[in-house]
JSON list of C-alpha atoms in Angstrom, two decimals:
[
{"chain": "A", "resi": 283, "resn": "UNK", "atom": "CA", "xyz": [-16.82, 2.23, 8.40]},
{"chain": "A", "resi": 284, "resn": "UNK", "atom": "CA", "xyz": [-19.08, 0.95, 5.67]},
{"chain": "A", "resi": 285, "resn": "UNK", "atom": "CA", "xyz": [-20.81, 3.45, 3.42]},
{"chain": "A", "resi": 286, "resn": "UNK", "atom": "CA", "xyz": [-23.85, 3.05, 1.19]},
{"chain": "A", "resi": 287, "resn": "UNK", "atom": "CA", "xyz": [-21.47, 2.64, -1.74]},
{"chain": "A", "resi": 288, "resn": "UNK", "atom": "CA", "xyz": [-20.24, -0.93, -1.38]},
{"chain": "A", "resi": 289, "resn": "UNK", "atom": "CA", "xyz": [-17.04, -0.17, -3.29]},
{"chain": "A", "resi": 290, "resn": "UNK", "atom": "CA", "xyz": [-15.89, 2.73, -1.11]},
{"chain": "A", "resi": 291, "resn": "UNK", "atom": "CA", "xyz": [-13.29, 2.46, 1.61]},
{"chain": "A", "resi": 292, "resn": "UNK", "atom": "CA", "xyz": [-10.23, 1.04, -0.13]},
{"chain": "A", "resi": 293, "resn": "UNK", "atom": "CA", "xyz": [-6.74, 2.04, 0.93]},
{"chain": "A", "resi": 294, "resn": "UNK", "atom": "CA", "xyz": [-3.32, 1.67, -0.59]},
{"chain": "A", "resi": 295, "resn": "UNK", "atom": "CA", "xyz": [-0.57, 1.26, 2.01]},
{"chain": "A", "resi": 296, "resn": "UNK", "atom": "CA", "xyz": [3.21, 1.06, 2.23]},
{"chain": "A", "resi": 297, "resn": "UNK", "atom": "CA", "xyz": [5.00, -1.15, 4.75]},
{"chain": "A", "resi": 298, "resn": "UNK", "atom": "CA", "xyz": [8.64, -0.89, 5.70]},
{"chain": "A", "resi": 299, "resn": "UNK", "atom": "CA", "xyz": [10.00, -4.43, 5.86]},
{"chain": "A", "resi": 300, "resn": "UNK", "atom": "CA", "xyz": [13.15, -5.95, 7.27]},
{"chain": "A", "resi": 301, "resn": "UNK", "atom": "CA", "xyz": [16.13, -5.32, 5.01]},
{"chain": "A", "resi": 302, "resn": "UNK", "atom": "CA", "xyz": [14.77, -1.92, 3.93]},
{"chain": "A", "resi": 303, "resn": "UNK", "atom": "CA", "xyz": [12.27, -3.31, 1.46]},
{"chain": "A", "resi": 304, "resn": "UNK", "atom": "CA", "xyz": [8.99, -1.50, 0.97]},
{"chain": "A", "resi": 305, "resn": "UNK", "atom": "CA", "xyz": [5.83, -3.52, 0.39]},
{"chain": "A", "resi": 306, "resn": "UNK", "atom": "CA", "xyz": [2.86, -1.86, -1.31]},
{"chain": "A", "resi": 307, "resn": "UNK", "atom": "CA", "xyz": [-0.61, -3.33, -0.94]},
{"chain": "A", "resi": 308, "resn": "UNK", "atom": "CA", "xyz": [-4.30, -2.47, -0.87]},
{"chain": "A", "resi": 309, "resn": "UNK", "atom": "CA", "xyz": [-6.90, -3.28, 1.74]},
{"chain": "A", "resi": 310, "resn": "UNK", "atom": "CA", "xyz": [-10.29, -2.25, 3.05]},
{"chain": "A", "resi": 311, "resn": "UNK", "atom": "CA", "xyz": [-8.99, -2.41, 6.62]},
{"chain": "A", "resi": 312, "resn": "UNK", "atom": "CA", "xyz": [-5.30, -1.50, 6.73]},
{"chain": "A", "resi": 313, "resn": "UNK", "atom": "CA", "xyz": [-4.83, -2.20, 10.45]},
{"chain": "A", "resi": 314, "resn": "UNK", "atom": "CA", "xyz": [-6.25, -5.69, 10.09]},
{"chain": "A", "resi": 315, "resn": "UNK", "atom": "CA", "xyz": [-4.09, -6.31, 7.02]},
{"chain": "A", "resi": 316, "resn": "UNK", "atom": "CA", "xyz": [-0.92, -5.08, 8.75]},
{"chain": "A", "resi": 317, "resn": "UNK", "atom": "CA", "xyz": [-1.64, -7.40, 11.67]},
{"chain": "A", "resi": 318, "resn": "UNK", "atom": "CA", "xyz": [-1.98, -10.29, 9.20]},
{"chain": "A", "resi": 319, "resn": "UNK", "atom": "CA", "xyz": [1.38, -9.42, 7.63]},
{"chain": "A", "resi": 320, "resn": "UNK", "atom": "CA", "xyz": [2.96, -9.14, 11.10]},
{"chain": "A", "resi": 321, "resn": "UNK", "atom": "CA", "xyz": [1.51, -12.54, 12.06]},
{"chain": "A", "resi": 322, "resn": "UNK", "atom": "CA", "xyz": [3.10, -14.08, 8.98]},
{"chain": "A", "resi": 323, "resn": "UNK", "atom": "CA", "xyz": [-0.16, -14.69, 7.12]},
{"chain": "A", "resi": 324, "resn": "UNK", "atom": "CA", "xyz": [0.23, -11.87, 4.60]},
{"chain": "A", "resi": 325, "resn": "UNK", "atom": "CA", "xyz": [2.02, -11.83, 1.27]},
{"chain": "A", "resi": 326, "resn": "UNK", "atom": "CA", "xyz": [5.05, -13.94, 0.39]},
{"chain": "A", "resi": 327, "resn": "UNK", "atom": "CA", "xyz": [7.38, -10.92, 0.50]},
{"chain": "A", "resi": 328, "resn": "UNK", "atom": "CA", "xyz": [6.30, -10.03, 4.04]},
{"chain": "A", "resi": 329, "resn": "UNK", "atom": "CA", "xyz": [6.78, -13.63, 5.21]},
{"chain": "A", "resi": 330, "resn": "UNK", "atom": "CA", "xyz": [10.39, -13.47, 3.99]},
{"chain": "A", "resi": 331, "resn": "UNK", "atom": "CA", "xyz": [10.88, -9.84, 5.07]},
{"chain": "A", "resi": 332, "resn": "UNK", "atom": "CA", "xyz": [8.71, -9.17, 8.13]},
{"chain": "A", "resi": 333, "resn": "UNK", "atom": "CA", "xyz": [7.11, -5.72, 8.19]},
{"chain": "A", "resi": 334, "resn": "UNK", "atom": "CA", "xyz": [8.50, -3.33, 10.77]},
{"chain": "A", "resi": 335, "resn": "UNK", "atom": "CA", "xyz": [6.10, -0.43, 10.44]},
{"chain": "A", "resi": 336, "resn": "UNK", "atom": "CA", "xyz": [3.35, 1.10, 8.37]},
{"chain": "A", "resi": 337, "resn": "UNK", "atom": "CA", "xyz": [4.92, 3.96, 6.42]},
{"chain": "A", "resi": 338, "resn": "UNK", "atom": "CA", "xyz": [1.75, 5.43, 4.96]},
{"chain": "A", "resi": 339, "resn": "UNK", "atom": "CA", "xyz": [-1.78, 4.70, 3.85]},
{"chain": "A", "resi": 340, "resn": "UNK", "atom": "CA", "xyz": [-3.94, 6.62, 1.40]},
{"chain": "A", "resi": 341, "resn": "UNK", "atom": "CA", "xyz": [-7.73, 6.41, 1.02]},
{"chain": "A", "resi": 342, "resn": "UNK", "atom": "CA", "xyz": [-9.06, 5.78, -2.47]},
{"chain": "A", "resi": 343, "resn": "UNK", "atom": "CA", "xyz": [-12.58, 5.99, -3.87]},
{"chain": "A", "resi": 344, "resn": "UNK", "atom": "CA", "xyz": [-12.88, 2.38, -4.97]},
{"chain": "A", "resi": 345, "resn": "UNK", "atom": "CA", "xyz": [-11.26, -0.97, -5.63]},
{"chain": "A", "resi": 346, "resn": "UNK", "atom": "CA", "xyz": [-10.35, -0.25, -9.26]},
{"chain": "A", "resi": 347, "resn": "UNK", "atom": "CA", "xyz": [-8.66, 3.02, -8.38]},
{"chain": "A", "resi": 348, "resn": "UNK", "atom": "CA", "xyz": [-6.82, 1.35, -5.49]},
{"chain": "A", "resi": 349, "resn": "UNK", "atom": "CA", "xyz": [-5.49, -1.33, -7.86]},
{"chain": "A", "resi": 350, "resn": "UNK", "atom": "CA", "xyz": [-4.33, 1.26, -10.39]},
{"chain": "A", "resi": 351, "resn": "UNK", "atom": "CA", "xyz": [-2.59, 3.40, -7.77]},
{"chain": "A", "resi": 352, "resn": "UNK", "atom": "CA", "xyz": [-0.99, 0.31, -6.20]},
{"chain": "A", "resi": 353, "resn": "UNK", "atom": "CA", "xyz": [0.40, -0.70, -9.63]},
{"chain": "A", "resi": 354, "resn": "UNK", "atom": "CA", "xyz": [1.75, 2.82, -10.19]},
{"chain": "A", "resi": 355, "resn": "UNK", "atom": "CA", "xyz": [3.43, 2.89, -6.76]},
{"chain": "A", "resi": 356, "resn": "UNK", "atom": "CA", "xyz": [5.01, -0.52, -7.37]},
{"chain": "A", "resi": 357, "resn": "UNK", "atom": "CA", "xyz": [6.78, 0.96, -10.41]},
{"chain": "A", "resi": 358, "resn": "UNK", "atom": "CA", "xyz": [8.43, 3.65, -8.25]},
{"chain": "A", "resi": 359, "resn": "UNK", "atom": "CA", "xyz": [11.96, 3.30, -6.91]},
{"chain": "A", "resi": 360, "resn": "UNK", "atom": "CA", "xyz": [12.34, 2.57, -3.18]},
{"chain": "A", "resi": 361, "resn": "UNK", "atom": "CA", "xyz": [13.50, 6.16, -2.69]},
{"chain": "A", "resi": 362, "resn": "UNK", "atom": "CA", "xyz": [10.43, 7.50, -4.49]},
{"chain": "A", "resi": 363, "resn": "UNK", "atom": "CA", "xyz": [8.21, 5.28, -2.32]},
{"chain": "A", "resi": 364, "resn": "UNK", "atom": "CA", "xyz": [9.80, 6.80, 0.79]},
{"chain": "A", "resi": 365, "resn": "UNK", "atom": "CA", "xyz": [9.24, 10.31, -0.58]},
{"chain": "A", "resi": 366, "resn": "UNK", "atom": "CA", "xyz": [5.61, 9.41, -1.21]},
{"chain": "A", "resi": 367, "resn": "UNK", "atom": "CA", "xyz": [5.24, 8.08, 2.34]},
{"chain": "A", "resi": 368, "resn": "UNK", "atom": "CA", "xyz": [6.81, 11.27, 3.74]},
{"chain": "A", "resi": 369, "resn": "UNK", "atom": "CA", "xyz": [4.48, 13.49, 1.74]},
{"chain": "A", "resi": 370, "resn": "UNK", "atom": "CA", "xyz": [7.32, 14.79, -0.45]},
{"chain": "A", "resi": 371, "resn": "UNK", "atom": "CA", "xyz": [5.71, 13.57, -3.66]},
{"chain": "A", "resi": 372, "resn": "UNK", "atom": "CA", "xyz": [2.09, 13.25, -4.74]},
{"chain": "A", "resi": 373, "resn": "UNK", "atom": "CA", "xyz": [0.26, 9.96, -4.93]},
{"chain": "A", "resi": 374, "resn": "UNK", "atom": "CA", "xyz": [0.59, 8.74, -8.52]},
{"chain": "A", "resi": 375, "resn": "UNK", "atom": "CA", "xyz": [-2.81, 9.16, -10.16]},
{"chain": "A", "resi": 376, "resn": "UNK", "atom": "CA", "xyz": [-3.55, 6.92, -13.07]},
{"chain": "A", "resi": 377, "resn": "UNK", "atom": "CA", "xyz": [-6.13, 7.77, -15.69]},
{"chain": "A", "resi": 378, "resn": "UNK", "atom": "CA", "xyz": [-9.17, 5.53, -15.60]},
{"chain": "A", "resi": 379, "resn": "UNK", "atom": "CA", "xyz": [-9.30, 3.06, -18.46]},
{"chain": "A", "resi": 380, "resn": "UNK", "atom": "CA", "xyz": [-11.70, 4.31, -21.14]}
]
């Protein structure tokens, strides 16, 4: 739902794609975004490697934080991304730019 703070309600999410690839993205509405990926209207990677399931999604306080966490997750190995999705490792927190 929408809150008074217009920047609230961002999520970072991990999708398991065909071929074992893991796609990381951000969205305000993860379900809607996953449906777009599944319909073939999402990112280039998910058109080539259709998503099979949502592995995990994590709420974040705003768009900037979501972008920073997404970038940090994208630097992880596929195994580390799976551990993150399974709750075996913490969400990478990035310091806010000064």
